[in-house]
Amino acid sequence: SPRSIHWAPLTRASYHMQYYHGISAATQRPYAPPRAFRVTQRPNAAKHERTAIREALCHKCARWVPLEGIKDVQPKVRPRVS
């Protein structure tokens, strides 16, 4: 019989630590940095898309992972209020 897997809910704090600081929710340790970086050209990019995408080589699965989306727009960031 298959083992039952319990998925812990992703809290706001664990989401923040994982995606903003690179801390694993499972181990509470930082992720290893990528093994390499590259820029891949996109020759058929549409009008508001990037013509090149930055990618990183994952240390675990050895796949190239995009570091940015294809839309060529400035991010909308609200100023931090203290």
XYZ file of N, CA, C and O in Angstrom:
328
model
N 0.842 -1.190 0.000
C 0.000 0.000 0.000
C 0.881 1.244 0.000
O 1.913 1.267 0.649
N 0.464 2.295 -0.717
C 1.278 3.504 -0.754
C 1.302 4.194 0.602
O 0.336 4.184 1.340
N 2.447 4.765 0.888
C 2.592 5.491 2.139
C 1.794 6.773 2.091
O 1.772 7.463 1.081
N 1.142 7.099 3.171
C 0.394 8.353 3.202
C 1.364 9.492 3.484
O 2.243 9.386 4.323
N 1.208 10.544 2.728
C 2.094 11.701 2.872
C 1.300 12.829 3.512
O 0.205 13.157 3.073
N 1.867 13.421 4.540
C 1.220 14.553 5.201
C 1.888 15.832 4.717
O 3.079 16.011 4.866
N 1.102 16.693 4.087
C 1.628 17.963 3.603
C 1.352 19.040 4.643
O 0.216 19.343 4.945
N 2.400 19.622 5.173
C 2.245 20.707 6.140
C 1.818 21.958 5.386
O 2.280 22.209 4.278
N 0.926 22.730 5.957
C 0.518 23.958 5.275
C 1.693 24.930 5.176
O 2.508 25.027 6.091
N 1.788 25.605 4.041
C 2.853 26.578 3.839
C 2.429 27.887 4.491
O 1.537 28.565 4.017
N 3.049 28.208 5.589
C 2.696 29.434 6.295
C 3.341 30.623 5.619
O 4.270 30.484 4.818
N 2.887 31.793 5.954
C 3.445 33.015 5.401
C 4.932 33.128 5.725
O 5.744 33.509 4.896
N 5.314 32.757 6.962
C 6.718 32.849 7.375
C 7.592 31.869 6.599
O 8.683 32.223 6.148
N 7.120 30.620 6.418
C 7.950 29.651 5.700
C 8.057 30.023 4.215
O 9.106 29.851 3.604
N 6.987 30.558 3.632
C 7.036 31.028 2.247
C 8.074 32.134 2.111
O 8.914 32.120 1.215
N 8.033 33.094 3.033
C 8.975 34.216 3.002
C 10.409 33.718 3.132
O 11.285 34.131 2.369
N 10.675 32.825 4.075
C 12.032 32.328 4.287
C 12.532 31.555 3.065
O 13.686 31.677 2.677
N 11.645 30.778 2.437
C 12.052 29.970 1.298
C 12.299 30.819 0.062
O 13.333 30.689 -0.587
N 11.368 31.693 -0.294
C 11.459 32.404 -1.563
C 12.198 33.735 -1.499
O 12.630 34.229 -2.524
N 12.361 34.312 -0.331
C 13.092 35.568 -0.227
C 14.499 35.376 0.314
O 15.403 36.120 -0.024
N 14.712 34.382 1.165
C 16.019 34.184 1.786
C 16.680 32.875 1.399
O 17.815 32.625 1.783
N 15.986 31.995 0.673
C 16.572 30.741 0.232
C 16.785 29.731 1.346
O 17.730 28.950 1.307
N 15.888 29.739 2.344
C 15.975 28.806 3.466
C 14.940 27.696 3.257
O 13.768 27.969 3.067
N 15.375 26.453 3.322
C 14.478 25.314 3.131
C 13.527 25.160 4.308
O 13.954 25.181 5.460
N 12.235 25.000 4.015
C 11.246 24.781 5.073
C 11.443 23.404 5.712
O 11.166 23.217 6.889
N 11.943 22.442 4.953
C 12.122 21.084 5.471
C 13.331 20.949 6.387
O 13.275 20.292 7.415
N 14.448 21.593 6.009
C 15.684 21.420 6.773
C 16.088 22.638 7.585
O 16.989 22.554 8.405
N 15.463 23.776 7.325
C 15.812 25.056 7.945
C 17.258 25.465 7.639
O 17.873 26.199 8.393
N 17.793 24.988 6.535
C 19.152 25.333 6.116
C 19.095 26.032 4.769
O 18.166 25.815 3.983
N 20.097 26.862 4.447
C 20.112 27.541 3.141
C 20.275 26.545 1.997
O 20.914 25.501 2.150
N 19.682 26.892 0.868
C 19.883 26.095 -0.335
C 21.310 26.307 -0.830
O 21.895 27.374 -0.641
N 21.854 25.303 -1.490
C 23.178 25.451 -2.110
C 23.040 26.389 -3.302
O 22.014 26.396 -3.980
N 24.056 27.180 -3.577
C 23.979 28.085 -4.727
C 24.012 27.314 -6.045
O 24.453 26.161 -6.084
N 23.560 27.934 -7.131
C 23.623 27.275 -8.439
C 25.069 26.947 -8.812
O 26.002 27.619 -8.378
N 25.233 25.918 -9.647
C 26.578 25.519 -10.070
C 27.138 26.430 -11.149
O 28.357 26.553 -11.291
N 26.256 27.066 -11.918
C 26.700 27.947 -12.996
C 25.537 28.849 -13.416
O 24.384 28.589 -13.070
N 25.869 29.893 -14.176
C 24.878 30.804 -14.734
C 25.121 30.922 -16.227
O 26.243 30.730 -16.703
N 24.051 31.231 -16.980
C 24.194 31.476 -18.411
C 23.074 32.405 -18.873
O 22.085 32.605 -18.172
N 23.252 32.938 -20.067
C 22.228 33.760 -20.704
C 21.831 33.052 -21.995
O 22.686 32.736 -22.828
N 20.536 32.782 -22.138
C 20.014 32.110 -23.328
C 19.275 33.132 -24.181
O 18.394 33.839 -23.688
N 19.647 33.206 -25.450
C 19.003 34.139 -26.376
C 17.642 33.603 -26.814
O 17.455 32.394 -26.958
N 16.685 34.510 -27.001
C 15.345 34.170 -27.492
C 15.135 34.905 -28.817
O 14.623 36.015 -28.837
N 15.488 34.308 -29.946
C 15.430 35.011 -31.231
C 14.025 35.372 -31.697
O 13.844 36.326 -32.443
N 12.994 34.652 -31.263
C 11.627 34.920 -31.721
C 10.787 35.588 -30.649
O 9.574 35.376 -30.585
N 11.392 36.428 -29.821
C 10.664 37.103 -28.747
C 9.662 38.102 -29.333
O 9.939 38.779 -30.322
N 8.493 38.170 -28.708
C 7.461 39.122 -29.124
C 7.851 40.536 -28.680
O 8.870 40.743 -28.020
N 7.006 41.503 -29.002
C 7.307 42.908 -28.774
C 7.683 43.236 -27.324
O 8.659 43.929 -27.083
N 6.929 42.777 -26.350
C 7.188 43.119 -24.947
C 7.824 41.960 -24.172
O 7.610 41.818 -22.978
N 8.594 41.130 -24.868
C 9.278 40.014 -24.221
C 10.788 40.222 -24.271
O 11.302 40.914 -25.146
N 11.486 39.582 -23.340
C 12.947 39.673 -23.298
C 13.549 38.918 -24.485
O 13.053 37.871 -24.881
N 14.646 39.436 -24.986
C 15.350 38.756 -26.072
C 16.397 37.790 -25.518
O 16.955 36.993 -26.257
N 16.661 37.880 -24.210
C 17.594 36.962 -23.545
C 17.086 36.698 -22.134
O 16.519 37.581 -21.491
N 17.280 35.474 -21.650
C 16.833 35.065 -20.314
C 18.038 34.561 -19.526
O 18.814 33.739 -20.031
N 18.182 35.037 -18.298
C 19.240 34.529 -17.413
C 18.774 33.207 -16.802
O 17.622 33.089 -16.385
N 19.668 32.225 -16.751
C 19.364 30.908 -16.204
C 20.464 30.475 -15.241
O 21.605 30.925 -15.345
N 20.084 29.581 -14.309
C 21.041 29.028 -13.354
C 20.979 27.506 -13.413
O 19.921 26.922 -13.602
N 22.130 26.859 -13.231
C 22.208 25.399 -13.238
C 21.978 24.896 -11.821
O 22.739 25.193 -10.898
N 20.883 24.146 -11.622
C 20.507 23.635 -10.309
C 21.546 22.640 -9.806
O 21.957 21.737 -10.528
N 21.950 22.797 -8.543
C 22.949 21.906 -7.945
C 22.402 20.498 -7.702
O 23.143 19.545 -7.632
N 21.077 20.373 -7.585
C 20.482 19.074 -7.248
C 20.061 18.277 -8.488
O 20.420 17.121 -8.633
N 19.284 18.900 -9.387
C 18.744 18.160 -10.537
C 19.533 18.377 -11.829
O 19.252 17.742 -12.837
N 20.514 19.286 -11.808
C 21.370 19.572 -12.971
C 20.581 20.089 -14.174
O 20.959 19.858 -15.319
N 19.465 20.787 -13.915
C 18.685 21.408 -14.993
C 18.906 22.909 -14.966
O 19.160 23.499 -13.923
N 18.760 23.531 -16.140
C 18.846 24.985 -16.229
C 17.487 25.571 -15.866
O 16.475 25.226 -16.461
N 17.468 26.471 -14.901
C 16.239 27.054 -14.373
C 16.234 28.555 -14.688
O 17.203 29.253 -14.383
N 15.154 29.072 -15.299
C 15.113 30.511 -15.591
C 15.066 31.318 -14.297
O 14.383 30.966 -13.339
N 15.813 32.430 -14.275
C 15.846 33.307 -13.110
C 14.895 34.490 -13.256
O 14.729 35.258 -12.316
N 14.305 34.638 -14.415
C 13.390 35.750 -14.659
C 12.343 35.318 -15.668
O 12.527 34.345 -16.387
N 11.248 36.050 -15.701
C 10.185 35.762 -16.648
C 10.496 36.336 -18.021
O 11.461 37.072 -18.203
N 9.650 36.021 -19.005
C 9.913 36.485 -20.364
C 9.421 37.907 -20.625
O 9.857 38.540 -21.567
N 8.527 38.420 -19.775
C 8.018 39.774 -19.997
C 9.108 40.806 -19.710
O 9.757 40.768 -18.675
N 9.298 41.728 -20.621
C 10.333 42.755 -20.490
C 9.720 44.023 -19.903
O 9.498 45.011 -20.593
N 9.394 43.947 -18.623
C 8.803 45.088 -17.918
C 9.525 45.294 -16.597
O 10.120 44.367 -16.048
N 9.482 46.503 -16.092
C 10.059 46.795 -14.786
C 9.137 46.226 -13.719
O 7.916 46.350 -13.824
N 9.701 45.605 -12.665
C 8.840 45.090 -11.590
C 8.146 46.224 -10.860
O 8.709 47.310 -10.715
N 6.927 45.975 -10.422
C 6.175 46.972 -9.665
C 6.403 46.698 -8.184
O 5.873 45.739 -7.633
N 7.228 47.523 -7.566
C 7.591 47.333 -6.174
C 7.121 48.550 -5.383
O 7.438 49.682 -5.730
N 6.353 48.273 -4.334
C 5.901 49.359 -3.474
C 6.996 49.715 -2.486
O 7.682 48.825 -1.980
N 7.168 50.994 -2.192
C 8.180 51.366 -1.197
C 7.805 50.821 0.181
O 6.631 50.737 0.532
N 8.811 50.430 0.926
C 8.611 49.892 2.281
C 8.294 51.038 3.226
O 8.975 52.046 3.252
N 7.235 50.869 4.005
C 6.834 51.875 4.976
C 7.340 51.435 6.347
O 7.078 50.331 6.788
N 8.084 52.316 7.003
C 8.632 51.961 8.323
C 7.740 52.428 9.422
O 7.137 53.419 9.422
